[in-house]
């Protein structure tokens, strides 16, 4: 999840090619994660405010804001971890675009 958010949100990369494997135990799990991340990216893009935030550190800071909590009080870092600086803007690994290995 962190790699995906780093690439598409922090570095503002085009979402036309989107990963489908997030290391979940099932295809359904991977699809749920992909859907949630896509929904987040579409919502932030649609807000109109995203274009005012420079790529890189500023967007990472927004992603990791203290106010980024779920309705049940969980913090962002429980889902995506925390970094003091963004990962370099490197394309996602190819295995993320392939079908997952679910041990079947």
Short mmCIF file of N, CA, C and O in Angstrom, two decimals:
data_model
loop_
_atom_site.label_atom_id
_atom_site.label_comp_id
_atom_site.label_asym_id
_atom_site.label_seq_id
_atom_site.Cartn_x
_atom_site.Cartn_y
_atom_site.Cartn_z
N UNK A 1 0.82 -1.19 0.00
CA UNK A 1 0.00 0.00 0.00
C UNK A 1 0.87 1.25 0.00
O UNK A 1 0.58 2.19 -0.73
N UNK A 2 1.92 1.24 0.82
CA UNK A 2 2.77 2.42 0.91
C UNK A 2 3.43 2.72 -0.43
O UNK A 2 3.48 3.87 -0.87
N UNK A 3 3.95 1.69 -1.09
CA UNK A 3 4.58 1.90 -2.40
C UNK A 3 3.60 2.52 -3.38
O UNK A 3 3.95 3.43 -4.14
N UNK A 4 2.38 2.02 -3.39
CA UNK A 4 1.37 2.51 -4.32
C UNK A 4 1.02 3.96 -4.03
O UNK A 4 0.95 4.79 -4.94
N UNK A 5 0.80 4.29 -2.77
CA UNK A 5 0.49 5.67 -2.42
C UNK A 5 1.67 6.59 -2.69
O UNK A 5 1.48 7.74 -3.12
N UNK A 6 2.87 6.10 -2.46
CA UNK A 6 4.06 6.90 -2.75
C UNK A 6 4.13 7.24 -4.24
O UNK A 6 4.37 8.37 -4.63
N UNK A 7 3.90 6.26 -5.09
CA UNK A 7 4.01 6.46 -6.54
C UNK A 7 2.89 7.35 -7.08
O UNK A 7 3.13 8.32 -7.80
N UNK A 8 1.65 7.03 -6.72
CA UNK A 8 0.52 7.73 -7.32
C UNK A 8 0.12 9.02 -6.60
O UNK A 8 -0.28 9.98 -7.23
N UNK A 9 0.21 9.06 -5.28
CA UNK A 9 -0.20 10.25 -4.54
C UNK A 9 0.98 11.19 -4.30
O UNK A 9 0.93 12.35 -4.68
N UNK A 10 2.04 10.67 -3.70
CA UNK A 10 3.17 11.53 -3.35
C UNK A 10 3.86 12.08 -4.60
O UNK A 10 4.20 13.26 -4.66
N UNK A 11 4.04 11.22 -5.61
CA UNK A 11 4.75 11.66 -6.83
C UNK A 11 3.81 11.94 -8.00
O UNK A 11 4.26 12.21 -9.11
N UNK A 12 2.49 11.90 -7.78
CA UNK A 12 1.49 12.31 -8.77
C UNK A 12 1.63 11.61 -10.12
O UNK A 12 1.53 12.23 -11.17
N UNK A 13 1.82 10.31 -10.09
CA UNK A 13 1.94 9.55 -11.33
C UNK A 13 0.57 9.17 -11.87
O UNK A 13 -0.40 9.03 -11.12
N UNK A 14 0.49 8.98 -13.16
CA UNK A 14 -0.75 8.61 -13.83
C UNK A 14 -1.24 7.24 -13.36
O UNK A 14 -0.45 6.30 -13.26
N UNK A 15 -2.53 7.13 -13.10
CA UNK A 15 -3.13 5.89 -12.57
C UNK A 15 -3.68 4.98 -13.66
O UNK A 15 -4.39 4.02 -13.35
N UNK A 16 -3.38 5.23 -14.92
CA UNK A 16 -3.97 4.41 -15.98
C UNK A 16 -3.53 2.95 -15.87
O UNK A 16 -4.29 2.05 -16.22
N UNK A 17 -2.35 2.71 -15.39
CA UNK A 17 -1.90 1.34 -15.10
C UNK A 17 -1.84 1.21 -13.59
O UNK A 17 -1.06 1.92 -12.93
N UNK A 18 -2.65 0.32 -13.04
CA UNK A 18 -2.79 0.26 -11.59
C UNK A 18 -2.51 -1.15 -11.10
O UNK A 18 -2.93 -2.13 -11.72
N UNK A 19 -1.79 -1.29 -9.98
CA UNK A 19 -1.46 -2.63 -9.47
C UNK A 19 -2.69 -3.40 -9.02
O UNK A 19 -3.72 -2.81 -8.67
N UNK A 20 -2.56 -4.72 -9.02
CA UNK A 20 -3.66 -5.57 -8.55
C UNK A 20 -3.21 -6.56 -7.49
O UNK A 20 -4.01 -7.31 -6.96
N UNK A 21 -1.92 -6.58 -7.17
CA UNK A 21 -1.41 -7.50 -6.16
C UNK A 21 -0.78 -6.71 -5.02
O UNK A 21 0.19 -5.97 -5.22
N UNK A 22 -1.32 -6.86 -3.82
CA UNK A 22 -0.85 -6.14 -2.64
C UNK A 22 -0.40 -7.08 -1.52
O UNK A 22 -0.27 -6.67 -0.37
N UNK A 23 -0.20 -8.35 -1.85
CA UNK A 23 0.29 -9.30 -0.87
C UNK A 23 -0.78 -9.84 0.06
O UNK A 23 -0.46 -10.37 1.13
N UNK A 24 -2.03 -9.70 -0.32
CA UNK A 24 -3.11 -10.23 0.50
C UNK A 24 -3.18 -11.76 0.31
O UNK A 24 -2.55 -12.32 -0.56
N UNK A 25 -3.99 -12.41 1.13
CA UNK A 25 -4.11 -13.87 1.10
C UNK A 25 -5.07 -14.37 0.02
O UNK A 25 -5.16 -15.57 -0.20
N UNK A 26 -5.80 -13.46 -0.63
CA UNK A 26 -6.75 -13.88 -1.65
C UNK A 26 -6.89 -12.79 -2.71
O UNK A 26 -6.57 -11.61 -2.47
N UNK A 27 -7.43 -13.18 -3.86
CA UNK A 27 -7.70 -12.21 -4.92
C UNK A 27 -8.73 -11.19 -4.44
O UNK A 27 -8.64 -9.99 -4.77
N UNK A 28 -9.70 -11.65 -3.66
CA UNK A 28 -10.71 -10.73 -3.12
C UNK A 28 -10.06 -9.68 -2.21
O UNK A 28 -10.41 -8.51 -2.26
N UNK A 29 -9.12 -10.12 -1.38
CA UNK A 29 -8.41 -9.19 -0.50
C UNK A 29 -7.63 -8.16 -1.29
O UNK A 29 -7.66 -6.96 -0.98
N UNK A 30 -6.90 -8.62 -2.32
CA UNK A 30 -6.16 -7.68 -3.16
C UNK A 30 -7.10 -6.70 -3.85
O UNK A 30 -6.80 -5.52 -3.96
N UNK A 31 -8.25 -7.20 -4.32
CA UNK A 31 -9.21 -6.33 -4.99
C UNK A 31 -9.78 -5.27 -4.04
O UNK A 31 -9.98 -4.12 -4.43
N UNK A 32 -10.00 -5.65 -2.79
CA UNK A 32 -10.50 -4.68 -1.80
C UNK A 32 -9.46 -3.59 -1.53
O UNK A 32 -9.81 -2.41 -1.44
N UNK A 33 -8.20 -3.98 -1.40
CA UNK A 33 -7.14 -3.00 -1.17
C UNK A 33 -7.02 -2.08 -2.38
O UNK A 33 -6.96 -0.85 -2.25
N UNK A 34 -6.99 -2.66 -3.58
CA UNK A 34 -6.89 -1.85 -4.79
C UNK A 34 -8.05 -0.87 -4.88
O UNK A 34 -7.86 0.31 -5.22
N UNK A 35 -9.25 -1.34 -4.58
CA UNK A 35 -10.43 -0.48 -4.63
C UNK A 35 -10.35 0.67 -3.64
O UNK A 35 -10.70 1.81 -3.97
N UNK A 36 -9.89 0.39 -2.44
CA UNK A 36 -9.78 1.43 -1.41
C UNK A 36 -8.75 2.48 -1.81
O UNK A 36 -8.99 3.69 -1.65
N UNK A 37 -7.62 2.04 -2.34
CA UNK A 37 -6.59 2.99 -2.75
C UNK A 37 -7.08 3.82 -3.94
O UNK A 37 -6.89 5.04 -3.96
N UNK A 38 -7.71 3.17 -4.90
CA UNK A 38 -8.26 3.91 -6.05
C UNK A 38 -9.28 4.94 -5.60
O UNK A 38 -9.30 6.08 -6.08
N UNK A 39 -10.14 4.55 -4.68
CA UNK A 39 -11.17 5.46 -4.17
C UNK A 39 -10.52 6.67 -3.50
O UNK A 39 -10.94 7.81 -3.70
N UNK A 40 -9.48 6.43 -2.71
CA UNK A 40 -8.75 7.53 -2.07
C UNK A 40 -8.15 8.46 -3.11
O UNK A 40 -8.28 9.68 -3.03
N UNK A 41 -7.47 7.88 -4.10
CA UNK A 41 -6.81 8.69 -5.13
C UNK A 41 -7.83 9.50 -5.93
O UNK A 41 -7.59 10.68 -6.22
N UNK A 42 -8.95 8.89 -6.27
CA UNK A 42 -9.98 9.61 -7.03
C UNK A 42 -10.59 10.74 -6.19
O UNK A 42 -10.85 11.83 -6.70
N UNK A 43 -10.80 10.49 -4.90
CA UNK A 43 -11.36 11.51 -4.03
C UNK A 43 -10.41 12.69 -3.87
O UNK A 43 -10.84 13.85 -3.91
N UNK A 44 -9.14 12.40 -3.69
CA UNK A 44 -8.18 13.50 -3.51
C UNK A 44 -8.01 14.29 -4.81
O UNK A 44 -7.92 15.51 -4.78
N UNK A 45 -7.99 13.57 -5.92
CA UNK A 45 -7.86 14.25 -7.23
C UNK A 45 -9.10 15.11 -7.50
O UNK A 45 -8.99 16.22 -8.00
N UNK A 46 -10.25 14.60 -7.14
CA UNK A 46 -11.49 15.31 -7.38
C UNK A 46 -11.72 16.49 -6.45
O UNK A 46 -12.58 17.33 -6.71
N UNK A 47 -10.96 16.58 -5.38
CA UNK A 47 -11.17 17.66 -4.42
C UNK A 47 -10.74 19.02 -4.96
O UNK A 47 -11.19 20.05 -4.47
N UNK A 48 -9.86 19.03 -5.94
CA UNK A 48 -9.36 20.29 -6.48
C UNK A 48 -8.23 20.89 -5.68
O UNK A 48 -7.54 21.78 -6.16
N UNK A 49 -8.03 20.44 -4.46
CA UNK A 49 -6.97 20.98 -3.62
C UNK A 49 -5.62 20.33 -3.87
O UNK A 49 -4.58 20.91 -3.57
N UNK A 50 -5.63 19.14 -4.43
CA UNK A 50 -4.39 18.39 -4.63
C UNK A 50 -3.41 19.11 -5.54
O UNK A 50 -2.21 19.08 -5.30
N UNK A 51 -3.91 19.80 -6.54
CA UNK A 51 -3.02 20.49 -7.47
C UNK A 51 -2.23 21.62 -6.80
O UNK A 51 -1.22 22.07 -7.32
N UNK A 52 -2.67 22.06 -5.63
CA UNK A 52 -1.98 23.11 -4.89
C UNK A 52 -0.85 22.57 -4.01
O UNK A 52 -0.09 23.35 -3.44
N UNK A 53 -0.77 21.26 -3.88
CA UNK A 53 0.22 20.65 -3.00
C UNK A 53 1.36 20.10 -3.85
O UNK A 53 1.14 19.22 -4.69
N UNK A 54 2.57 20.61 -3.66
CA UNK A 54 3.70 20.12 -4.46
C UNK A 54 3.96 18.63 -4.24
O UNK A 54 3.71 18.11 -3.14
N UNK A 55 4.45 17.97 -5.28
CA UNK A 55 4.79 16.55 -5.14
C UNK A 55 5.98 16.40 -4.21
O UNK A 55 6.73 17.34 -3.96
N UNK A 56 6.14 15.19 -3.69
CA UNK A 56 7.26 14.90 -2.80
C UNK A 56 6.89 15.08 -1.34
O UNK A 56 5.82 14.65 -0.90
N UNK A 57 7.76 15.72 -0.60
CA UNK A 57 7.61 15.84 0.86
C UNK A 57 6.28 16.45 1.27
O UNK A 57 5.65 15.98 2.23
N UNK A 58 5.83 17.47 0.59
CA UNK A 58 4.58 18.13 0.98
C UNK A 58 3.39 17.16 0.90
O UNK A 58 2.54 17.15 1.79
N UNK A 59 3.35 16.34 -0.13
CA UNK A 59 2.26 15.38 -0.24
C UNK A 59 2.40 14.24 0.77
O UNK A 59 1.40 13.75 1.29
N UNK A 60 3.62 13.83 1.05
CA UNK A 60 3.81 12.83 2.10
C UNK A 60 3.34 13.38 3.44
O UNK A 60 2.69 12.67 4.21
N UNK A 61 3.63 14.64 3.71
CA UNK A 61 3.19 15.25 4.96
C UNK A 61 1.67 15.27 5.06
O UNK A 61 1.11 15.03 6.13
N UNK A 62 0.98 15.53 3.97
CA UNK A 62 -0.49 15.50 3.96
C UNK A 62 -0.97 14.08 4.23
O UNK A 62 -1.88 13.87 5.04
N UNK A 63 -0.36 13.11 3.57
CA UNK A 63 -0.74 11.71 3.74
C UNK A 63 -0.56 11.25 5.18
O UNK A 63 -1.32 10.44 5.69
N UNK A 64 0.44 11.78 5.86
CA UNK A 64 0.78 11.34 7.21
C UNK A 64 0.39 12.37 8.28
O UNK A 64 0.94 12.38 9.37
N UNK A 65 -0.58 13.19 7.98
CA UNK A 65 -1.02 14.20 8.95
C UNK A 65 -1.60 13.54 10.19
O UNK A 65 -2.21 12.47 10.12
N UNK A 66 -1.42 14.18 11.32
CA UNK A 66 -1.97 13.67 12.59
C UNK A 66 -3.48 13.54 12.53
O UNK A 66 -4.07 12.78 13.30
N UNK A 67 -4.11 14.27 11.65
CA UNK A 67 -5.56 14.23 11.53
C UNK A 67 -6.04 13.09 10.62
O UNK A 67 -7.25 12.92 10.45
N UNK A 68 -5.11 12.34 10.04
CA UNK A 68 -5.47 11.23 9.15
C UNK A 68 -5.81 10.01 9.98
O UNK A 68 -4.99 9.14 10.24
N UNK A 69 -7.07 9.96 10.42
CA UNK A 69 -7.55 8.84 11.24
C UNK A 69 -8.86 8.31 10.67
O UNK A 69 -9.58 9.02 9.99
N UNK A 70 -9.14 7.06 10.96
CA UNK A 70 -10.39 6.46 10.51
C UNK A 70 -11.51 6.83 11.48
O UNK A 70 -11.26 7.37 12.57
N UNK A 71 -12.72 6.51 11.11
CA UNK A 71 -13.86 6.77 11.99
C UNK A 71 -13.75 6.05 13.31
O UNK A 71 -14.30 6.50 14.32
N UNK A 72 -13.03 4.92 13.33
CA UNK A 72 -12.87 4.17 14.58
C UNK A 72 -11.60 4.57 15.34
O UNK A 72 -11.25 3.94 16.34
N UNK A 73 -10.90 5.61 14.87
CA UNK A 73 -9.75 6.12 15.59
C UNK A 73 -8.40 5.54 15.23
O UNK A 73 -7.41 5.82 15.89
N UNK A 74 -8.34 4.72 14.19
CA UNK A 74 -7.05 4.15 13.77
C UNK A 74 -6.25 5.19 12.99
O UNK A 74 -6.81 5.95 12.19
N UNK A 75 -4.95 5.23 13.24
CA UNK A 75 -4.07 6.19 12.57
C UNK A 75 -3.57 5.64 11.24
O UNK A 75 -3.51 4.43 11.04
N UNK A 76 -3.17 6.54 10.36
CA UNK A 76 -2.67 6.17 9.04
C UNK A 76 -1.55 5.15 9.10
O UNK A 76 -1.45 4.25 8.27
N UNK A 77 -0.66 5.27 10.09
CA UNK A 77 0.52 4.40 10.13
C UNK A 77 0.19 2.94 10.41
O UNK A 77 0.99 2.05 10.13
N UNK A 78 -1.01 2.67 10.89
CA UNK A 78 -1.43 1.28 11.09
C UNK A 78 -1.72 0.61 9.75
O UNK A 78 -1.79 -0.61 9.67
N UNK A 79 -1.87 1.39 8.71
CA UNK A 79 -2.17 0.86 7.38
C UNK A 79 -0.97 0.96 6.44
O UNK A 79 -0.70 0.04 5.68
N UNK A 80 -0.29 2.11 6.47
CA UNK A 80 0.77 2.34 5.48
C UNK A 80 2.14 2.57 6.09
O UNK A 80 3.10 2.80 5.36
N UNK A 81 2.25 2.52 7.41
CA UNK A 81 3.54 2.79 8.03
C UNK A 81 3.85 4.28 8.03
O UNK A 81 2.99 5.11 7.75
N UNK A 82 5.08 4.62 8.37
CA UNK A 82 5.50 6.02 8.44
C UNK A 82 6.91 6.16 7.91
O UNK A 82 7.76 5.30 8.15
N UNK A 83 7.17 7.23 7.22
CA UNK A 83 8.51 7.58 6.75
C UNK A 83 8.72 9.07 7.00
O UNK A 83 7.78 9.85 6.87
N UNK A 84 9.95 9.44 7.31
CA UNK A 84 10.25 10.86 7.48
C UNK A 84 10.40 11.58 6.15
O UNK A 84 10.22 12.79 6.07
N UNK A 85 10.72 10.83 5.11
CA UNK A 85 10.86 11.41 3.77
C UNK A 85 10.26 10.44 2.76
O UNK A 85 10.20 9.23 3.01
N UNK A 86 9.83 10.94 1.61
CA UNK A 86 9.23 10.05 0.62
C UNK A 86 10.24 9.08 0.03
O UNK A 86 11.44 9.37 -0.03
N UNK A 87 9.74 7.94 -0.39
CA UNK A 87 10.57 7.02 -1.16
C UNK A 87 10.91 7.70 -2.48
O UNK A 87 10.17 8.55 -2.96
N UNK A 88 12.01 7.31 -3.11
CA UNK A 88 12.33 7.89 -4.42
C UNK A 88 11.21 7.57 -5.42
O UNK A 88 10.52 6.57 -5.29
N UNK A 89 11.06 8.43 -6.42
CA UNK A 89 9.99 8.21 -7.42
C UNK A 89 10.36 7.12 -8.43
O UNK A 89 10.70 7.39 -9.57
N UNK A 90 10.29 5.89 -7.98
CA UNK A 90 10.59 4.74 -8.83
C UNK A 90 9.30 4.01 -9.18
O UNK A 90 8.43 3.83 -8.32
N UNK A 91 9.18 3.54 -10.42
CA UNK A 91 7.98 2.77 -10.79
C UNK A 91 7.78 1.57 -9.88
O UNK A 91 8.74 1.02 -9.33
N UNK A 92 6.55 1.17 -9.74
CA UNK A 92 6.22 0.02 -8.89
C UNK A 92 6.80 -1.26 -9.49
O UNK A 92 6.90 -1.39 -10.71
N UNK A 93 7.13 -2.24 -8.64
CA UNK A 93 7.64 -3.52 -9.14
C UNK A 93 6.60 -4.22 -10.01
O UNK A 93 5.40 -4.17 -9.73
N UNK A 94 7.07 -4.89 -11.03
CA UNK A 94 6.18 -5.56 -11.98
C UNK A 94 5.27 -6.60 -11.32
O UNK A 94 4.14 -6.80 -11.75
N UNK A 95 5.77 -7.27 -10.27
CA UNK A 95 4.94 -8.30 -9.64
C UNK A 95 3.64 -7.74 -9.07
O UNK A 95 2.66 -8.46 -8.91
N UNK A 96 3.59 -6.44 -8.83
CA UNK A 96 2.35 -5.84 -8.31
C UNK A 96 1.27 -5.76 -9.37
O UNK A 96 0.09 -5.58 -9.05
N UNK A 97 1.64 -5.89 -10.63
CA UNK A 97 0.68 -5.80 -11.73
C UNK A 97 0.24 -7.18 -12.22
O UNK A 97 -0.58 -7.30 -13.12
N UNK A 98 0.79 -8.21 -11.61
CA UNK A 98 0.46 -9.60 -11.99
C UNK A 98 -0.56 -10.16 -11.00
O UNK A 98 -0.82 -9.57 -9.94
N UNK A 99 -1.11 -11.30 -11.33
CA UNK A 99 -1.99 -11.99 -10.40
C UNK A 99 -1.18 -12.44 -9.18
O UNK A 99 -0.01 -12.82 -9.31
N UNK A 100 -1.79 -12.41 -8.02
CA UNK A 100 -1.12 -12.82 -6.80
C UNK A 100 -0.97 -14.34 -6.72
O UNK A 100 -1.67 -15.09 -7.40
N UNK A 101 -0.06 -14.77 -5.87
CA UNK A 101 0.12 -16.19 -5.59
C UNK A 101 -0.59 -16.49 -4.29
O UNK A 101 -0.11 -16.15 -3.22
N UNK A 102 -1.74 -17.11 -4.39
CA UNK A 102 -2.57 -17.34 -3.22
C UNK A 102 -2.48 -18.76 -2.69
O UNK A 102 -3.31 -19.20 -1.92
N UNK A 103 -1.45 -19.48 -3.12
CA UNK A 103 -1.20 -20.81 -2.60
C UNK A 103 -2.27 -21.83 -2.94
O UNK A 103 -2.52 -22.76 -2.19
N UNK A 104 -2.90 -21.68 -4.06
CA UNK A 104 -3.98 -22.59 -4.43
C UNK A 104 -3.47 -23.71 -5.28
O UNK A 104 -2.60 -23.73 -5.99
#
